[in-house]
Coordinates of C-alpha atoms in Angstrom, one line a residue:
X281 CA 238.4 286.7 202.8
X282 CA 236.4 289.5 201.4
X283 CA 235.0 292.5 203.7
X284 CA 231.5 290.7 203.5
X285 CA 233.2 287.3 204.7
X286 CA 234.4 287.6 208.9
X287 CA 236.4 284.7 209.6
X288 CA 235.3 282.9 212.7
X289 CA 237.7 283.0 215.7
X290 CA 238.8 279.8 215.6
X291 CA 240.2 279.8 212.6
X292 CA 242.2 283.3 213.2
X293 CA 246.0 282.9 213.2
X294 CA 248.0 283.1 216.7
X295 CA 251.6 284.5 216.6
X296 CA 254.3 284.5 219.4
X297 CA 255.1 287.7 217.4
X298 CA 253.6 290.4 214.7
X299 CA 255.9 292.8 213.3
X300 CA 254.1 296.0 212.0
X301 CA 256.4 297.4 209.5
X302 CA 259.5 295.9 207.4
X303 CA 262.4 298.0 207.4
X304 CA 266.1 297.3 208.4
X305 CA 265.2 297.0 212.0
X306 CA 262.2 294.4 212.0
X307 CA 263.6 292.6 209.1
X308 CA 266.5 292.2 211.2
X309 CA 264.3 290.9 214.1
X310 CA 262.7 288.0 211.5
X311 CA 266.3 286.9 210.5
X312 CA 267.3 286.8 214.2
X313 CA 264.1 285.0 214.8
X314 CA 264.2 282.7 211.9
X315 CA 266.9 281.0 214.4
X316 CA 264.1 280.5 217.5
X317 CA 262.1 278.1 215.8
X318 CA 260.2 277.6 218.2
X319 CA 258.7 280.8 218.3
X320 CA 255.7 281.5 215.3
X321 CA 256.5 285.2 213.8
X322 CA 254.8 287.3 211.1
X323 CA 256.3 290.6 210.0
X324 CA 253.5 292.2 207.9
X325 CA 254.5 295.6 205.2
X326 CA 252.0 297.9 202.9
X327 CA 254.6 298.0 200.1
X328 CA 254.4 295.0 197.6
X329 CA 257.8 294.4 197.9
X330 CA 261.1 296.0 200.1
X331 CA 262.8 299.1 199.5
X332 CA 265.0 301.5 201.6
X333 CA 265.0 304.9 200.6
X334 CA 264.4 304.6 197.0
X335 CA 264.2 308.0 196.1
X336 CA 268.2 308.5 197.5
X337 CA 269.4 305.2 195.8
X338 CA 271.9 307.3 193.7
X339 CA 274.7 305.4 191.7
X340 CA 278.0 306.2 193.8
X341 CA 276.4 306.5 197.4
X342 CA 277.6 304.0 200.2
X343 CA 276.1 303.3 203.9
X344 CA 277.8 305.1 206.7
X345 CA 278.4 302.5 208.4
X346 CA 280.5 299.2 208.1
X347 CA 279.1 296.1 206.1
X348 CA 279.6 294.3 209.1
X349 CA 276.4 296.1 210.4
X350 CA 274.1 294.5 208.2
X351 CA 270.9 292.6 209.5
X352 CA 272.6 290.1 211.5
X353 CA 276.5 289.9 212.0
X354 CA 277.0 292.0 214.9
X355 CA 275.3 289.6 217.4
X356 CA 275.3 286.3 214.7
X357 CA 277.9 286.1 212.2
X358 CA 276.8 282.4 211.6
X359 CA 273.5 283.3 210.1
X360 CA 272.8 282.2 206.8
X361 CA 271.4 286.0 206.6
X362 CA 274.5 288.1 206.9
X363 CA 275.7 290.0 204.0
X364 CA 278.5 288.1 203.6
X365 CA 276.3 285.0 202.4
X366 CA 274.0 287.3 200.1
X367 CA 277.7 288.0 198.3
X368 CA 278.1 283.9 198.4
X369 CA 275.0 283.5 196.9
X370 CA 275.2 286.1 194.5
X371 CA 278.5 285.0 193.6
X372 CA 279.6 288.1 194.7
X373 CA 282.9 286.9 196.7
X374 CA 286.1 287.7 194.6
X375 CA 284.5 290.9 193.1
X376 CA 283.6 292.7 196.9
X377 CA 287.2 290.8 197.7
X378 CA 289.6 292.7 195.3
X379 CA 287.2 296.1 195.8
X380 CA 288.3 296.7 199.4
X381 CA 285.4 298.0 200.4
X382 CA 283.8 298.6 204.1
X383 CA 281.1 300.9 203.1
X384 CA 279.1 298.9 200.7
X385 CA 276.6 300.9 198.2
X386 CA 273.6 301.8 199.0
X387 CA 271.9 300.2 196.0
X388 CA 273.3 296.7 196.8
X389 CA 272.3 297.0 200.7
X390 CA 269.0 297.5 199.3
X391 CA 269.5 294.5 197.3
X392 CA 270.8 292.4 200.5
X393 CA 267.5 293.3 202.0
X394 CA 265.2 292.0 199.7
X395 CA 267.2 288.7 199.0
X396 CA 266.7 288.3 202.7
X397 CA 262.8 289.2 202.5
X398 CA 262.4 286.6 199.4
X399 CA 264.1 284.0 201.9
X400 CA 261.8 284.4 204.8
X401 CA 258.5 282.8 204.7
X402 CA 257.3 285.4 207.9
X403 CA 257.7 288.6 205.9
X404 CA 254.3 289.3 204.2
X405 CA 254.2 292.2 201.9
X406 CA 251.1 293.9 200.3
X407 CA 249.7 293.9 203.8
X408 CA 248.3 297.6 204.8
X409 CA 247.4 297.4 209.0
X410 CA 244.7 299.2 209.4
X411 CA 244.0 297.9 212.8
X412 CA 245.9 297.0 216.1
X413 CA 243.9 296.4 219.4
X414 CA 243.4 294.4 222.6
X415 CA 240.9 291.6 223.3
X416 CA 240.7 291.4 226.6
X417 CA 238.7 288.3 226.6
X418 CA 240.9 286.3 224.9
X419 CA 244.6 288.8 226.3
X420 CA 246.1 289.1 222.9
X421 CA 246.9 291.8 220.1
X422 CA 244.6 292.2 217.7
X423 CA 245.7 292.5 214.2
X424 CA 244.0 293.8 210.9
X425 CA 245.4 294.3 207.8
X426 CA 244.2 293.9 204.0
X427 CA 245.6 293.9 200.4
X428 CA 245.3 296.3 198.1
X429 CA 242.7 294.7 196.0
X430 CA 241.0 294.9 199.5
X431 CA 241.7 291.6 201.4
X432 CA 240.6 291.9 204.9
X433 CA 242.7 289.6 207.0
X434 CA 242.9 289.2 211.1
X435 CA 245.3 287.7 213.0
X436 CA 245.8 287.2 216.8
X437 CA 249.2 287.9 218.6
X438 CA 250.5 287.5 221.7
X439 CA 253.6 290.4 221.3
X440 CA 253.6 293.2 218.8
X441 CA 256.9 295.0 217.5
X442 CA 256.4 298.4 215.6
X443 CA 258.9 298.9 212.9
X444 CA 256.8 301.3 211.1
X445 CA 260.0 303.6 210.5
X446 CA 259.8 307.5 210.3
X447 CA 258.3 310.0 208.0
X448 CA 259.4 313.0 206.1
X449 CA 260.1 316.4 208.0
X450 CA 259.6 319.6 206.3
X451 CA 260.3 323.2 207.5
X452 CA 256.5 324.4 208.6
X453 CA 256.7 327.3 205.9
X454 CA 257.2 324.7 202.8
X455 CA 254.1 322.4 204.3
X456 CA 251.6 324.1 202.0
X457 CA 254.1 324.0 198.9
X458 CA 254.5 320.1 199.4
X459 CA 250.9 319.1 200.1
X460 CA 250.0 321.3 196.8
X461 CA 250.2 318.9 193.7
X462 CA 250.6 321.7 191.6
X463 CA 254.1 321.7 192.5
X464 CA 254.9 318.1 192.4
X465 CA 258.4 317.8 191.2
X466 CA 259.4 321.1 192.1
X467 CA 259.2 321.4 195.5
X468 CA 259.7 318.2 197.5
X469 CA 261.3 316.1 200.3
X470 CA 264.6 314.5 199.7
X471 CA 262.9 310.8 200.2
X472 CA 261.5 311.7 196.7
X473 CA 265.1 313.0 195.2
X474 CA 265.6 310.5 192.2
X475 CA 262.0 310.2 191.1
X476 CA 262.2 314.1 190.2
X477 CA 266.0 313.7 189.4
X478 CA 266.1 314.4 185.8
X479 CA 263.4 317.6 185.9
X480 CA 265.3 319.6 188.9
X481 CA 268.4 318.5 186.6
X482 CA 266.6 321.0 184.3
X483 CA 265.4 323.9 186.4
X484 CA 267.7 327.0 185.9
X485 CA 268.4 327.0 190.1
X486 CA 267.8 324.4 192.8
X487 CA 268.0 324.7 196.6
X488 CA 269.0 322.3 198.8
X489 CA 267.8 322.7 202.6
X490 CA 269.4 320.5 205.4
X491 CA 273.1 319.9 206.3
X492 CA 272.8 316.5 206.9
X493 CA 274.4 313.6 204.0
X494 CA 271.1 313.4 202.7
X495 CA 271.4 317.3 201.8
X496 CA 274.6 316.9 200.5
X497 CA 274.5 314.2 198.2
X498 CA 271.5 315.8 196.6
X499 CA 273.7 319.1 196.0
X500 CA 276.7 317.1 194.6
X501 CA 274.4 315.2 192.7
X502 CA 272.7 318.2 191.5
X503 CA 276.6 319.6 190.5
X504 CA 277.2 316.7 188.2
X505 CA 274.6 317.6 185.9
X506 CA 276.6 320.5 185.6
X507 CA 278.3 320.4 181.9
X508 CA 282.3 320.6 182.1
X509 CA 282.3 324.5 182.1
X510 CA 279.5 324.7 184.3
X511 CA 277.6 326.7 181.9
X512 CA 274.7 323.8 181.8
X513 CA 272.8 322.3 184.6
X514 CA 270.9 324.2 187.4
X515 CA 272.5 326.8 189.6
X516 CA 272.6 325.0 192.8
X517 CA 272.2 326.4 196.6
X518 CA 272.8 324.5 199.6
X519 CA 271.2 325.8 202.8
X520 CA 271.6 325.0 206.5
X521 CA 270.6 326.0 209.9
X522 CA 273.4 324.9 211.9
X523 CA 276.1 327.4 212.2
X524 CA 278.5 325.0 209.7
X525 CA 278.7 322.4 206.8
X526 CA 280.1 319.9 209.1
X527 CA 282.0 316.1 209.0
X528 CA 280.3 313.8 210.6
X529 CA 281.9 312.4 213.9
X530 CA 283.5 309.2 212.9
X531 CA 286.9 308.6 215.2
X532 CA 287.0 305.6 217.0
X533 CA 286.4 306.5 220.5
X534 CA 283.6 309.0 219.3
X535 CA 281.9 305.9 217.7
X536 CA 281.7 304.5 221.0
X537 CA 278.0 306.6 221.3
X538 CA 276.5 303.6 219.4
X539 CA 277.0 301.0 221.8
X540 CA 275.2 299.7 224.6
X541 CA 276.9 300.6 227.0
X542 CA 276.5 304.6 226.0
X543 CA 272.3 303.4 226.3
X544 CA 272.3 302.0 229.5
X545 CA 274.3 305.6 230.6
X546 CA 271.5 307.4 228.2
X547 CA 268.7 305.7 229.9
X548 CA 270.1 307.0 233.0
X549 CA 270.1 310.4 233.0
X550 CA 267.0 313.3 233.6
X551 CA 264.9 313.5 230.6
X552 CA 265.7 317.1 230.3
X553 CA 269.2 316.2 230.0
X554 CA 268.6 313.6 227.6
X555 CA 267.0 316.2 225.4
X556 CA 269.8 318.7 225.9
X557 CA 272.0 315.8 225.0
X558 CA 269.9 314.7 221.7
X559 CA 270.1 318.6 220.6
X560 CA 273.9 318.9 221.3
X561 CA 274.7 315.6 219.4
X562 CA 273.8 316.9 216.3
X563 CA 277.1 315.6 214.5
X564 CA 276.7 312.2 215.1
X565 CA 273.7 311.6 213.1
X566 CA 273.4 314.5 211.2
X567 CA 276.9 315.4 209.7
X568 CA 278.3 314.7 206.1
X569 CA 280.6 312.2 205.7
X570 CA 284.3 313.4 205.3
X571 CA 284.7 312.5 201.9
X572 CA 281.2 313.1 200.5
X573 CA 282.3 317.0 201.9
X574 CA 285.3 316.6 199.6
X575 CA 283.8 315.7 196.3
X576 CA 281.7 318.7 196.6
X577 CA 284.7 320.6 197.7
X578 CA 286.3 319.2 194.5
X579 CA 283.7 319.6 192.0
X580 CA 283.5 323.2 192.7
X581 CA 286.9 323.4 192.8
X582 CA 287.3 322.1 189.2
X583 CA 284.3 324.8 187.8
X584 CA 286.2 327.5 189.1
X585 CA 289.3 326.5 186.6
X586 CA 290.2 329.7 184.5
X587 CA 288.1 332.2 186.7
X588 CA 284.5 330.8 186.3
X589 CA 281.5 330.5 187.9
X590 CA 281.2 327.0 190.3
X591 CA 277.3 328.0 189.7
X592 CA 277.2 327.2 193.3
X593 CA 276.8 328.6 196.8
X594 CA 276.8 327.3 200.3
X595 CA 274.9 329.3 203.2
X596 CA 275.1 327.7 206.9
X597 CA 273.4 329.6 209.9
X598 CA 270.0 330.2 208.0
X599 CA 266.8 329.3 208.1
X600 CA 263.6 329.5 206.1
X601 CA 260.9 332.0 207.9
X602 CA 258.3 332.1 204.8
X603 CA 258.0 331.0 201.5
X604 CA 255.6 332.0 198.4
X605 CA 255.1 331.6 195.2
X606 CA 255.5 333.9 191.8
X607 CA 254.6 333.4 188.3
X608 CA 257.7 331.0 187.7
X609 CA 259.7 330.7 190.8
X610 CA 259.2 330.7 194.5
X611 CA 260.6 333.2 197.2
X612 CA 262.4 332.1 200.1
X613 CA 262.7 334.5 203.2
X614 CA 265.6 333.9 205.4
X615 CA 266.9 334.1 208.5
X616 CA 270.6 334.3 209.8
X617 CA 270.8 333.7 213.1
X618 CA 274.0 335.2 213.6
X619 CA 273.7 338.7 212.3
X620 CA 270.1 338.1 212.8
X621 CA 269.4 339.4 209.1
X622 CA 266.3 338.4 207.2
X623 CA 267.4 338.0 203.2
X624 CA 265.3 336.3 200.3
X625 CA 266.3 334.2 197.7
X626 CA 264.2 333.4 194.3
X627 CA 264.6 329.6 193.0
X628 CA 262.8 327.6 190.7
X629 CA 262.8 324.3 192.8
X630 CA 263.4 323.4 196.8
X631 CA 264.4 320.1 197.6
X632 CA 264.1 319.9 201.2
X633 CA 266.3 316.9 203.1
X634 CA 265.5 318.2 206.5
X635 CA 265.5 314.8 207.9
X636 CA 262.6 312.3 209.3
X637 CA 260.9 311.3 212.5
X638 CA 259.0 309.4 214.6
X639 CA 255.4 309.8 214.3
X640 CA 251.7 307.9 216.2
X641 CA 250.7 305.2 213.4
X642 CA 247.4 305.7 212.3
X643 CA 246.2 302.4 213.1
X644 CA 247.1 303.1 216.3
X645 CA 243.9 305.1 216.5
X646 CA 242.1 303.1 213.7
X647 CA 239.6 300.7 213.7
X648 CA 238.6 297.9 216.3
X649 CA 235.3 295.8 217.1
X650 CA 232.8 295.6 219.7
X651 CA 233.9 292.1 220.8
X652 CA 235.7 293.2 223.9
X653 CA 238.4 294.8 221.6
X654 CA 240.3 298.0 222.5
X655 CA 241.8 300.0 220.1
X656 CA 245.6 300.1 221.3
X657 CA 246.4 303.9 221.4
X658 CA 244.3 304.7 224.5
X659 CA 246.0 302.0 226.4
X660 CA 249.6 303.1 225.8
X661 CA 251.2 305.0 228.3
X662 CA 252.4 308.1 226.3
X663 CA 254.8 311.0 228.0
X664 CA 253.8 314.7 228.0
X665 CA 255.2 314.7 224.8
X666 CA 253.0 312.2 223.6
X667 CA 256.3 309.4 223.2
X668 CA 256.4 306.0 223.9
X669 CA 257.3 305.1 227.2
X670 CA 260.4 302.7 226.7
X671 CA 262.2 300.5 229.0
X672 CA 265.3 298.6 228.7
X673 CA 264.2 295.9 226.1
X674 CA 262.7 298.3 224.0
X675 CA 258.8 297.7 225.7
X676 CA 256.2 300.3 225.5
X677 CA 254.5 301.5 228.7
X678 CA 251.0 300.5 228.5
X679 CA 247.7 300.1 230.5
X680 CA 248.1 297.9 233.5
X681 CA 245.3 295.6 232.4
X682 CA 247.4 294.7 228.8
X683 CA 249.3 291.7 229.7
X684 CA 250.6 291.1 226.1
X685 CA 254.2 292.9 225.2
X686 CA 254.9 296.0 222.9
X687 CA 257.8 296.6 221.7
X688 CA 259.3 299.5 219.3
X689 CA 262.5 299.9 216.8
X690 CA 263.6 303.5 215.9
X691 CA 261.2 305.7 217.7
X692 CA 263.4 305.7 221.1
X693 CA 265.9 308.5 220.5
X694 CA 263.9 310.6 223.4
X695 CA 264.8 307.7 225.8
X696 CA 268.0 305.6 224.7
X697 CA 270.4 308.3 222.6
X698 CA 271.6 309.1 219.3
X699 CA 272.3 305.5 218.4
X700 CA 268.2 304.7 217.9
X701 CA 268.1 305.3 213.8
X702 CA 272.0 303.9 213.8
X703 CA 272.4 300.7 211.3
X704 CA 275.3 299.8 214.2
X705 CA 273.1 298.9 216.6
X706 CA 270.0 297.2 214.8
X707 CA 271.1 293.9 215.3
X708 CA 271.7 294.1 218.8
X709 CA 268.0 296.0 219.4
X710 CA 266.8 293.3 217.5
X711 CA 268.9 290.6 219.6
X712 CA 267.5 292.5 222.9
X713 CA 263.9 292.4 222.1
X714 CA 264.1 288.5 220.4
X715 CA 265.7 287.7 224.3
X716 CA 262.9 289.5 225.8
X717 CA 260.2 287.8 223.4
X718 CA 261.4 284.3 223.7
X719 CA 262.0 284.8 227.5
X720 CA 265.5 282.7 227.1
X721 CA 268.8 283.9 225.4
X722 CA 268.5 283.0 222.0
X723 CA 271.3 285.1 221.0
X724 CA 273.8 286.7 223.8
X725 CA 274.6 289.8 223.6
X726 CA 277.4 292.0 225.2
X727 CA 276.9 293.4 228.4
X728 CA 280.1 295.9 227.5
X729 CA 281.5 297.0 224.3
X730 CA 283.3 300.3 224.9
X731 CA 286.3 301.9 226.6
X732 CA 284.8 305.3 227.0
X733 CA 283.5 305.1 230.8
X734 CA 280.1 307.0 230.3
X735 CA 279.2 308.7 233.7
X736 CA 281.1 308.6 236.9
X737 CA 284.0 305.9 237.4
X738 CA 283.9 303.3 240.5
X739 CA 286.5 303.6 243.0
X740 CA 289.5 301.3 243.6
X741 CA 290.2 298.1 241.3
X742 CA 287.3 296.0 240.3
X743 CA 286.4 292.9 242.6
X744 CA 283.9 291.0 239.9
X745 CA 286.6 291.3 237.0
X746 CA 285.4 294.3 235.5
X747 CA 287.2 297.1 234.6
X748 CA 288.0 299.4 237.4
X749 CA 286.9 302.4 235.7
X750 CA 283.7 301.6 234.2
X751 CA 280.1 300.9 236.4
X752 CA 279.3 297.6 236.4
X753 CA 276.9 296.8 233.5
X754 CA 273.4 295.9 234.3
X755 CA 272.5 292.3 234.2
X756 CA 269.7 290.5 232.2
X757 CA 267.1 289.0 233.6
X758 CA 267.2 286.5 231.1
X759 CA 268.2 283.0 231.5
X760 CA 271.6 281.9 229.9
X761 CA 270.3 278.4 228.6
X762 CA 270.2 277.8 225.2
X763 CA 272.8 280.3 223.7
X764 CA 273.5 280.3 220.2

């Protein structure tokens, strides 16, 4: 269908579910789904095929999490999705076997993705939504999306999941540097890291922004095209606001944040606590892993054999105030908060791995007809901050008259914690909205999963046979027939 060719309404699709978006987090909702076959999904994506962070797909990186937390195993270990089966199918056994690994690379995560997408007949790619509305005559989702040769396709749904993911953040003094093509290549987020590898490889100095893994793996990178003696290869500078270049929290108990049972407690709480809470948490999502701190501890360590230069330098507590551009370089001012001193520094490129978040999709605004249709952003019930609204199963707030469901992945850290962009808990989102969509348990999830008791403990011993010092957990309202 051509933009001069409407389709008539009867012959527009209906869906049980549309999935805007195909990250991790929906395509981990299809796999779960791909079990309910009752239920008739379609998860649509702009890009012609999958990718996850391309641009930091470096040789040597590994997820920070477990394998175990792929698309499917912590609520289904018997799907023919896990990433287990992608090594089966791969022939992959013996070789991940004898490796001893838990943290799998990045590059072959990636790679377990897409084998999954090729397997799924509901993931469409090469499908841009432009449009996502309400027809109230007919009380269901309206969705528009086209091709890039410009395919204009509609489709009717009767719940909506937005997996659109999160975009790019930037300090608001390198926003004019980045939206500038003239410095394409020079100054840029880390999302774009290894399609500029090889020319800030080249540049005489480099600075890093950002504390988080993302930050340091682009300045370790950035080291190793250092020559032997350190005399090659740019000069590189790693900068951070927090007050230190910090480990990520990763002990056992700690880890317990990214489990249910620290949501429901989350949930709980005064939103300005939960904000306080986001803010203080900062080392649970944005440290550097242990060891990725050590290789850069080592690789300076080894420049500085003989009394030599690393060619390096590491500056936490600062921030960027203002930034401009010379002849052949561009001026940084600085801030450090501590001795509240302002300082510049001169570089020839700025990578800046400051992190992403949540934004409104555009075709939440977008287009929509005259045929009773709403468009869906002025029937959601935003917060004074202009969030989603977003209760227990993950369902947006929206105008009393929408009797349809929408649900959201990844853009709930305001309103469930720290664990919302966590790879841990995606396939137990994913389990909690598939419940919710189905209106049965398709796949049962824990109602507890941690020792830590989050919030104040029950008196006395337990009468139901739950532990004594934990509340008891909240109950779903879901039906237990049916359990895979």
């Amino acid at each position: 269908m051509t933009e001069s060719e409407p389709e008539s309404e009867s012959s527009t699709p209906v869906y049980d579910l549309v999935g805007i978006g195909i990250g991790p987090f929906n395509l981990s909702l299809a796999a779960l789904a791909d079990g309910a076959p009752e239920l008739r999904t379609l998860f649509l994506d702009a890009k012609p095929a999958f990718s996850w962070h391309p641009g930091l797909l470096m040789e040597g990186t590994t997820l920070q999490v477990p394998f175990l937390a792929d698309l499917v195993t912590m609520v289904d270990p018997t799907s023919p999705w896990s990433y287990l089966n992608y090594l089966r199918h791969h022939d992959r056994m013996f070789p991940f076997f004898f490796s001893e690994r838990f943290h799998i690379p990045r590059r072959e995560y990636d790679a377990y993705c897409r084998w999954v997408t090729e397997g799924l007949s509901s993931c469409q790619f090469d499908a841009y939504v432009h449009q996502l509305g309400w027809d109230e005559r007919r009380e269901l989702f309206v969705v528009g999306h086209r091709t890039a040769d410009g395919t204009l396709t509609r489709v009717l749904a009767r719940q909506v999941v937005l997996g659109v993911g999160t975009n790019p953040v930037v300090p608001e003094p390198l926003r004019p540097l980045l939206a500038d093509t003239a410095h394409t290549g020079r100054v840029l987020h880390s999302a774009d890291y290894r399609t500029h590898r090889a020319r800030l490889a080249a540049c005489d100095d480099v600075t890093v922004i950002g504390a988080g893994q993302s930050g340091a793996e682009v300045a370790l990178d950035l080291l190793r095209h250092q020559d032997g003696a350190g005399a090659g290869g740019p000069y590189v500078r790693w900068l951070a606001r927090t007050n230190a270049f910090a480990p990520m929290e990763y002990s056992k108990i700690g880890l317990e944040h990214f489990t249910p049972d620290y949501i429901r407690y989350f949930r709980a709480l005064p939103e300005d606590r939960r904000e306080q809470l986001v803010r203080e948490q900062w080392q649970l999502y944005k440290g550097v892993s242990d060891e990725t701190l050590g290789e850069l501890h080592d690789e300076m360590y080894e420049r500085t054999i003989g009394g030599t230069d690393p060619r390096a330098a590491l500056h936490p507590g600062v921030e960027i105030v203002a930034a401009e551009v010379t002849a052949d370089e561009y001026v940084l001012t600085c801030r450090h908060a501590q001795q509240d001193a302002i300082f510049e520094i001169r570089t020839s490129a700025i990578v800046s791995a400051t992190g992403y978040a949540a934004s409104r999709p555009a075709f939440l605004d977008g287009e929509h007809g005259d045929d009773g249709e709403h468009g869906l952003g002025a029937l959601v019930d935003w917060d004074a901050q202009g969030r989603y609204r977003i209760d227990g199963d993950y369902r947006v707030a929206l105008d009393p008259g929408v009797s349809g469901r929408l649900y959201v992945q990844n853009a709930e850290m305001h309103t469930h914690g720290v664990g919302a962009p966590d790879l841990t808990l995606g396939a137990w989102r994913a389990a909690t909205i598939l419940n919710a969509v189905a209106g049965r348990t398709v796949l049962r999830v824990p109602e507890r999963a941690a020792w830590t008791t989050f919030g104040v403990p029950r008196p006395g011993p337990g009468t139901d046979g739950a532990h004594p010092h934990l509340p008891a957990p909240a109950r779903s309202a879901v039906p237990e027939e049916n359990v895979r």
